[in-house]
Tab-separated table of C-alpha atoms in Angstrom:
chain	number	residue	atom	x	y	z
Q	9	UNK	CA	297.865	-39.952	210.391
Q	10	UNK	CA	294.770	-40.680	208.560
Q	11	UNK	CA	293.147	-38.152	210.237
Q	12	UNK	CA	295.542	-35.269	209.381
Q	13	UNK	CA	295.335	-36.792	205.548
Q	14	UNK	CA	291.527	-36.168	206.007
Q	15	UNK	CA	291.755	-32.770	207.772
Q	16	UNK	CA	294.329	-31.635	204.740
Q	17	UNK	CA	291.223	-33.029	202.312
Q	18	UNK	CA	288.751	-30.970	204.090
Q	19	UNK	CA	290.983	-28.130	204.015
Q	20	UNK	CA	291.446	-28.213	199.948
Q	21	UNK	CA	287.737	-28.808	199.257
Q	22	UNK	CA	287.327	-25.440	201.824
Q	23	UNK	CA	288.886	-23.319	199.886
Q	24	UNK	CA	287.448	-23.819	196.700
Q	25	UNK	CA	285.644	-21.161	194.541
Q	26	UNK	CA	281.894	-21.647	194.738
Q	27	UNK	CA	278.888	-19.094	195.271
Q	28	UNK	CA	279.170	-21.084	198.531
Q	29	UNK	CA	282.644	-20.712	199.731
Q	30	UNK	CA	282.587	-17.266	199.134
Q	31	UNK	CA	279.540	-16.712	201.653
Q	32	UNK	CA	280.654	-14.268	204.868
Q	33	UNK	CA	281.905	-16.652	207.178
Q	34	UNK	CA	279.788	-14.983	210.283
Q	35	UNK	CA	276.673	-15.787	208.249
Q	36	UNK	CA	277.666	-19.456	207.764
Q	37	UNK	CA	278.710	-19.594	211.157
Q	38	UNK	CA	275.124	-17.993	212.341
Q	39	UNK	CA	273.203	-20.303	210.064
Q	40	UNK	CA	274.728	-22.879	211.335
Q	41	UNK	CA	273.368	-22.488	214.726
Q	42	UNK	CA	270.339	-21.757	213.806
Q	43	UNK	CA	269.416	-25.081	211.377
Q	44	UNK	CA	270.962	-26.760	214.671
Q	45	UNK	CA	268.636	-24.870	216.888
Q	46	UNK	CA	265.727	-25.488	215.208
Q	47	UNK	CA	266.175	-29.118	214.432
Q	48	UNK	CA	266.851	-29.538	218.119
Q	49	UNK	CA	263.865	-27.740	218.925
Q	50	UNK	CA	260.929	-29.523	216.473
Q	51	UNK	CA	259.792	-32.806	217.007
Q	52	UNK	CA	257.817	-32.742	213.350
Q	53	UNK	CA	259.324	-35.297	210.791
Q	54	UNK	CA	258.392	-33.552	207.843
Q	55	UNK	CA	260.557	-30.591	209.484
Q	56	UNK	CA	263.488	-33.043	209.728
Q	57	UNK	CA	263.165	-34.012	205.952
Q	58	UNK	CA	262.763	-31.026	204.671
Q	59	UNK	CA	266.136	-29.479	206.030
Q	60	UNK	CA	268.095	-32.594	205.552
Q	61	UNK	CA	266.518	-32.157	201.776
Q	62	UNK	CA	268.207	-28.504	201.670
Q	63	UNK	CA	271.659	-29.119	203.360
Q	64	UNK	CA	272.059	-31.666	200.756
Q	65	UNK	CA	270.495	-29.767	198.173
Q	66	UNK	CA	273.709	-27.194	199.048
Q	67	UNK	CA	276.035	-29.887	199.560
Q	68	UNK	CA	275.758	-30.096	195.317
Q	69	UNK	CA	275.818	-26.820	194.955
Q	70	UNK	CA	278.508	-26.321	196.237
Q	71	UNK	CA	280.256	-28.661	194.482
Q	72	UNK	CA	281.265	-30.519	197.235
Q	73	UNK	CA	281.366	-34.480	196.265
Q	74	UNK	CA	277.792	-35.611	197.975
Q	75	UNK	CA	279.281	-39.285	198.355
Q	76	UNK	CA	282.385	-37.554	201.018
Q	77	UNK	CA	279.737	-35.229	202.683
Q	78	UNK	CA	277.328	-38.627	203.184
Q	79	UNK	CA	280.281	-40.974	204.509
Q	80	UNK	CA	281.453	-38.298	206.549
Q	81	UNK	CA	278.117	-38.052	208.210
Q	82	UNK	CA	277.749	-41.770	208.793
Q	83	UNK	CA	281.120	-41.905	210.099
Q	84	UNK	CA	279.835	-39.401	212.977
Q	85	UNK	CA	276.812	-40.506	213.374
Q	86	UNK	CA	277.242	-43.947	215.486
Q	87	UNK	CA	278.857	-41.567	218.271
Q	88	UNK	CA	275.652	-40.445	218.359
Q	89	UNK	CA	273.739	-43.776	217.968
Q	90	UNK	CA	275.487	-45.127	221.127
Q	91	UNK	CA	273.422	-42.604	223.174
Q	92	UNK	CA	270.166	-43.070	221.341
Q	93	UNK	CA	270.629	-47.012	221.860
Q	94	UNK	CA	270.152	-46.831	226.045
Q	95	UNK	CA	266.746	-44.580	225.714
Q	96	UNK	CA	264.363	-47.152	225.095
Q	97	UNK	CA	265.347	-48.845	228.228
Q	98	UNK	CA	265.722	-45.670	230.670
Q	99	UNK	CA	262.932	-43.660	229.164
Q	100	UNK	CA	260.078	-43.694	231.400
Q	101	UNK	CA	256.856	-44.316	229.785
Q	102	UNK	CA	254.414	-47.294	228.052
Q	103	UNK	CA	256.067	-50.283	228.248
Q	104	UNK	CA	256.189	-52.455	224.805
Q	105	UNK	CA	258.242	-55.228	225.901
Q	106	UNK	CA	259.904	-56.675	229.275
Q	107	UNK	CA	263.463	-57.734	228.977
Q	108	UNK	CA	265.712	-60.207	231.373
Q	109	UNK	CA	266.477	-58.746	234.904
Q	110	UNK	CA	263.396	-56.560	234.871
Q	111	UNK	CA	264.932	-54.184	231.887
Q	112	UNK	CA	262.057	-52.950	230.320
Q	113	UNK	CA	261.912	-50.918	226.424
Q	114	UNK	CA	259.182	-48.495	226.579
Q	115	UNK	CA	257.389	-47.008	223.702
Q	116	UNK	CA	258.330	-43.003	224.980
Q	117	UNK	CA	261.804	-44.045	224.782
Q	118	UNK	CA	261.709	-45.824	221.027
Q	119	UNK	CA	260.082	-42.481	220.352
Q	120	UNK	CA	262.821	-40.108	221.815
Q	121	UNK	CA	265.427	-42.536	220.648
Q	122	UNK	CA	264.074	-42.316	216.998
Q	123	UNK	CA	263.705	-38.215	217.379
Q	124	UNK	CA	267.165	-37.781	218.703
Q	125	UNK	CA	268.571	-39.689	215.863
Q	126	UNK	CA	266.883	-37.566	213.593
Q	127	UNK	CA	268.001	-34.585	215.439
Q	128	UNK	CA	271.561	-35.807	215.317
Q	129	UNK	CA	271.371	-36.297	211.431
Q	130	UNK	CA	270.310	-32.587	211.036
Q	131	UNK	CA	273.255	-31.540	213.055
Q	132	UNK	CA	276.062	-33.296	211.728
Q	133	UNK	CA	274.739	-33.003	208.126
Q	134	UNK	CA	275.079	-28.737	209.112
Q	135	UNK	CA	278.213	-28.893	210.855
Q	136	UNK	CA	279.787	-31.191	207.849
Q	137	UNK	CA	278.752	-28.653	205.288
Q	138	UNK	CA	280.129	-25.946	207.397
Q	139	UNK	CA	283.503	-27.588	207.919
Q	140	UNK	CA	283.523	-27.914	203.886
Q	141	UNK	CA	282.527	-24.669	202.502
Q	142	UNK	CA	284.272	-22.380	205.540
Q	143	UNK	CA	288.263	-22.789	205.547
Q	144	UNK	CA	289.665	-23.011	209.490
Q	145	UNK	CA	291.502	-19.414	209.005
Q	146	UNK	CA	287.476	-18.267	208.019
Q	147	UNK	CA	286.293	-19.572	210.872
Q	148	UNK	CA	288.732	-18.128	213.240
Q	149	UNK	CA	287.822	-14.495	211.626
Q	150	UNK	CA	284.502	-14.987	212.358
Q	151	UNK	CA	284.788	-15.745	215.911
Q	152	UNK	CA	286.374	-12.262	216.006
Q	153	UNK	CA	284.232	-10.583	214.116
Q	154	UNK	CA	281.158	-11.440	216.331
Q	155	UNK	CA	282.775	-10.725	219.261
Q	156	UNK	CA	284.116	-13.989	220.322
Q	157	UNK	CA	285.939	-14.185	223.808
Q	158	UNK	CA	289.510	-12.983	222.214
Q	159	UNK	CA	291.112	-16.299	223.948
Q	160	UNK	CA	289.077	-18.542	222.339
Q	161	UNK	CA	289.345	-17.144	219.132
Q	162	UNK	CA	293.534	-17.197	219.827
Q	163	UNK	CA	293.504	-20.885	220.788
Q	164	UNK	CA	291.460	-21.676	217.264
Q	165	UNK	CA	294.292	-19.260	215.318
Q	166	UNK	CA	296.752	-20.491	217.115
Q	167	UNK	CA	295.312	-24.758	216.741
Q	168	UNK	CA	294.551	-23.958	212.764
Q	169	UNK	CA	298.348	-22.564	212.282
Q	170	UNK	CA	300.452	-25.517	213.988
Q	171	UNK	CA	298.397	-28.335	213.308
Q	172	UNK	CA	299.727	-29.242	210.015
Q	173	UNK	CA	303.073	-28.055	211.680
Q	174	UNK	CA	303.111	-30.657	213.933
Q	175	UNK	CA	302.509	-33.232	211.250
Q	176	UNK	CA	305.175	-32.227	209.078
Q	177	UNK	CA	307.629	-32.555	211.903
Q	178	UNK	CA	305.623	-36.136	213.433
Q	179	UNK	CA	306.338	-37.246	209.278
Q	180	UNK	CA	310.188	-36.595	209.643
Q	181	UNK	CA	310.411	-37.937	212.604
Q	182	UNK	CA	308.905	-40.933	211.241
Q	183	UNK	CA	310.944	-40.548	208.109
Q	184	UNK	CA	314.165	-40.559	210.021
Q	185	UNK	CA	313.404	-43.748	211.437
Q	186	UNK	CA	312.248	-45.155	208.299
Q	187	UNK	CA	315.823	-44.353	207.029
Q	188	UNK	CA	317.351	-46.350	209.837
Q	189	UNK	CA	315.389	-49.506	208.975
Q	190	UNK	CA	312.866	-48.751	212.351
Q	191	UNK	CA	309.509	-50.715	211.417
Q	192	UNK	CA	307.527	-50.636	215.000
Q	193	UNK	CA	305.018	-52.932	213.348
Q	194	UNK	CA	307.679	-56.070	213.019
Q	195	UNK	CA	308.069	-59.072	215.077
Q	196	UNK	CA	309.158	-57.023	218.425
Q	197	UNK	CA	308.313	-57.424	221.797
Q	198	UNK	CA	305.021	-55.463	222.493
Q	199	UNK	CA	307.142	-53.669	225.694
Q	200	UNK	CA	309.451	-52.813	223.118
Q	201	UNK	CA	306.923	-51.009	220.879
Q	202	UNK	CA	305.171	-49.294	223.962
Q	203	UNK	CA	308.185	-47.832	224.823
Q	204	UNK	CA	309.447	-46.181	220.979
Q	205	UNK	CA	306.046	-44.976	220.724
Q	206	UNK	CA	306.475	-43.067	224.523
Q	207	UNK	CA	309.493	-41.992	222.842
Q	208	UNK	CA	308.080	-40.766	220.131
Q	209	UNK	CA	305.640	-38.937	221.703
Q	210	UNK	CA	308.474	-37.304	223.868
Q	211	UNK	CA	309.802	-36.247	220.968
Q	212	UNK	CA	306.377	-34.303	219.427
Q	213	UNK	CA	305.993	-32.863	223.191
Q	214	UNK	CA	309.368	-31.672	222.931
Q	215	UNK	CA	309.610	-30.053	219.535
Q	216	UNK	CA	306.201	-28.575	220.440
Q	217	UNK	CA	307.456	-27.245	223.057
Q	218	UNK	CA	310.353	-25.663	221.460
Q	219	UNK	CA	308.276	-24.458	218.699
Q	220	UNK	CA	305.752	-22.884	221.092
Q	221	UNK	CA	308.594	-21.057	223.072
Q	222	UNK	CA	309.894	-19.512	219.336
Q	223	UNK	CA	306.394	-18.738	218.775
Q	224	UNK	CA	305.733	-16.441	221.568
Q	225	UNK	CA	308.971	-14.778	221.551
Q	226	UNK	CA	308.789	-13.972	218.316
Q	227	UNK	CA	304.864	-12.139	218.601
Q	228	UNK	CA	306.327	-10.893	222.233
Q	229	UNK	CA	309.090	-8.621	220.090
Q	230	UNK	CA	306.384	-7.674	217.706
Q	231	UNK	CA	304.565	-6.306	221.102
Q	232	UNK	CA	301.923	-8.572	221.299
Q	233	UNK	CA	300.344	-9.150	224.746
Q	234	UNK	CA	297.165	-10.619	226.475
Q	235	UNK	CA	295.487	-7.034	225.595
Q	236	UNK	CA	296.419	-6.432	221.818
Q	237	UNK	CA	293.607	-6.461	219.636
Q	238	UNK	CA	294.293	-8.329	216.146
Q	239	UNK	CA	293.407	-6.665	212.903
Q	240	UNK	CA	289.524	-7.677	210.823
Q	241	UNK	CA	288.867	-6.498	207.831
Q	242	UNK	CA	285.102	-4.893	207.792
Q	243	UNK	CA	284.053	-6.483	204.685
Q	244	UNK	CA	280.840	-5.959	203.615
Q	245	UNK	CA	278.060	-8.584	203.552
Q	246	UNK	CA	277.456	-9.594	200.234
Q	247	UNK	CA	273.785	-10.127	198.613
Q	248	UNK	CA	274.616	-13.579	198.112
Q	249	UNK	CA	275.573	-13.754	201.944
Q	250	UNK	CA	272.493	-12.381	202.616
Q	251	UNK	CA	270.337	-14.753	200.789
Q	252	UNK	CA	272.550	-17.324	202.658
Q	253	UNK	CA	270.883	-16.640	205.783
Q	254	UNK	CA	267.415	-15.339	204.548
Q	255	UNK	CA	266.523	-18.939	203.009
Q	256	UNK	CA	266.777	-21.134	205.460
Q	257	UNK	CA	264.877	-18.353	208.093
Q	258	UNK	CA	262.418	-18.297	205.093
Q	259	UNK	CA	261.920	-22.100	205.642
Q	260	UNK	CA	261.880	-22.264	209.222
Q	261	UNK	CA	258.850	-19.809	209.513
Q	262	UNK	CA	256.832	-21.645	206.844
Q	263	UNK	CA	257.482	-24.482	208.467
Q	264	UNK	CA	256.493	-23.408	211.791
Q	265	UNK	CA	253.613	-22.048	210.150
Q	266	UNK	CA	252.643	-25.203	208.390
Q	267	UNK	CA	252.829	-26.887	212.345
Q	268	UNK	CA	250.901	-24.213	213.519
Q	269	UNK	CA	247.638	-24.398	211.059
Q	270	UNK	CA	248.287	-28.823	211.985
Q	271	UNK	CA	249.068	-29.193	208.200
Q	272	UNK	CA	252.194	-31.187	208.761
């Protein structure tokens, strides 16, 4: 539930009007892979600081709260830590200390730990300003657009459509047993509980189901198929969409530059 509250958050704040928002979403979308390319390709900390410094430099601008973008990134990032945490001990390399039962932390591996982290925090930071600034129906155009396997870019339409769907009817669901007094969190037997939520999960499966068979019948006798191609508008790119894209490639090159001559 909390997640769905979240995911309706993100939608709001992703379809506000900012110089930001109203970037193409193939540009955002291309950007976005390549800050994450980059920062997964450079081991230089000053590289690492200087594009965390500009995603959060366009996390204001776009008026996007920086307090939700920063807790949303720490919130994702200790996935990411629990990977980081084993290299020191299967890194090969220099070893620093010498642990119980022969484990040994090596000084290559508090090195790769420490890079991966900051190539982690580069990554997320990206992908959470993407998710804010591009709405889900954006993002699903722009996998079309640039030629995305048509499946894939179905599944997304289709996964960005029902999702809040599927809460709605989870929320009367709960609702209805609300109105019989049902309170699964009361002094029950924990078989008890096990079992209403199996039920209730029978229930979403169920509906989905349902819903998914009106779905299809519905674009069948509108003559869709596996081979009908759905409409794109051929907007064109905007200046500001342009600049978008030409900054951060702008960066990258002085930076690589600046590695190059061994001034950072």
């Amino acid at each position: 539930m909390v997640g769905v509250e979240e995911l309706k958050k993100q939608d709001y704040l992703s379809n506000q009007d900012s110089i930001l928002h109203n970037i193409d979403g193939r540009i955002k979308l291309i950007t976005l892979v390549l800050i994450i390319v980059y920062a997964v390709s450079s081991q230089n900390n000053w590289v690492f600081l200087t594009l965390e410094v500009y995603l959060l430099l366009l996390v204001i601008i776009s008026g996007i709260p920086l307090k939700d973008a920063i807790i949303r990134v720490l919130l994702i990032l200790p996935f990411g830590f629990f990977i980081a945490i084993f290299q020191p001990f299967i890194h090969p390399g220099q070893i620093l200390y010498t642990l119980p039962l022969g484990i040994h932390v090596t000084l290559e591996g508090l090195q790769f730990a420490e890079l991966l982290m900051y190539r982690l925090t580069i990554s997320i930071t990206a992908i959470v300003l993407f998710s804010y600034i591009t709405p889900m129906n954006d993002i699903a155009t722009a996998f079309r657009k640039l030629h995305f396997p048509s499946e894939f870019a179905m599944i997304f339409s289709l996964f960005v459509r029902f999702i809040f769907l599927f809460y709605d009817e989870l929320s009367s669901i709960r609702q209805a047993q609300a109105s019989r007094c049902f309170d699964i969190s009361g002094n029950t037997p924990y078989k008890w509980r096990i079992k209403q939520v199996g039920n209730l999960f029978l229930m979403m499966f169920l509906k989905a189901y349902e819903r998914g068979e009106t779905v299809f019948n519905t674009m069948a006798s509108r003559g869709y198929n596996s081979e009908s191609t759905l409409y794109t508008s051929n907007d064109k790119i905007s200046t500001n969409s342009i600049l978008y894209i030409s900054i951060p490639i702008i960066i990258m090159i002085i930076l690589s530059v600046l590695q190059y001559i061994s001034i950072i």
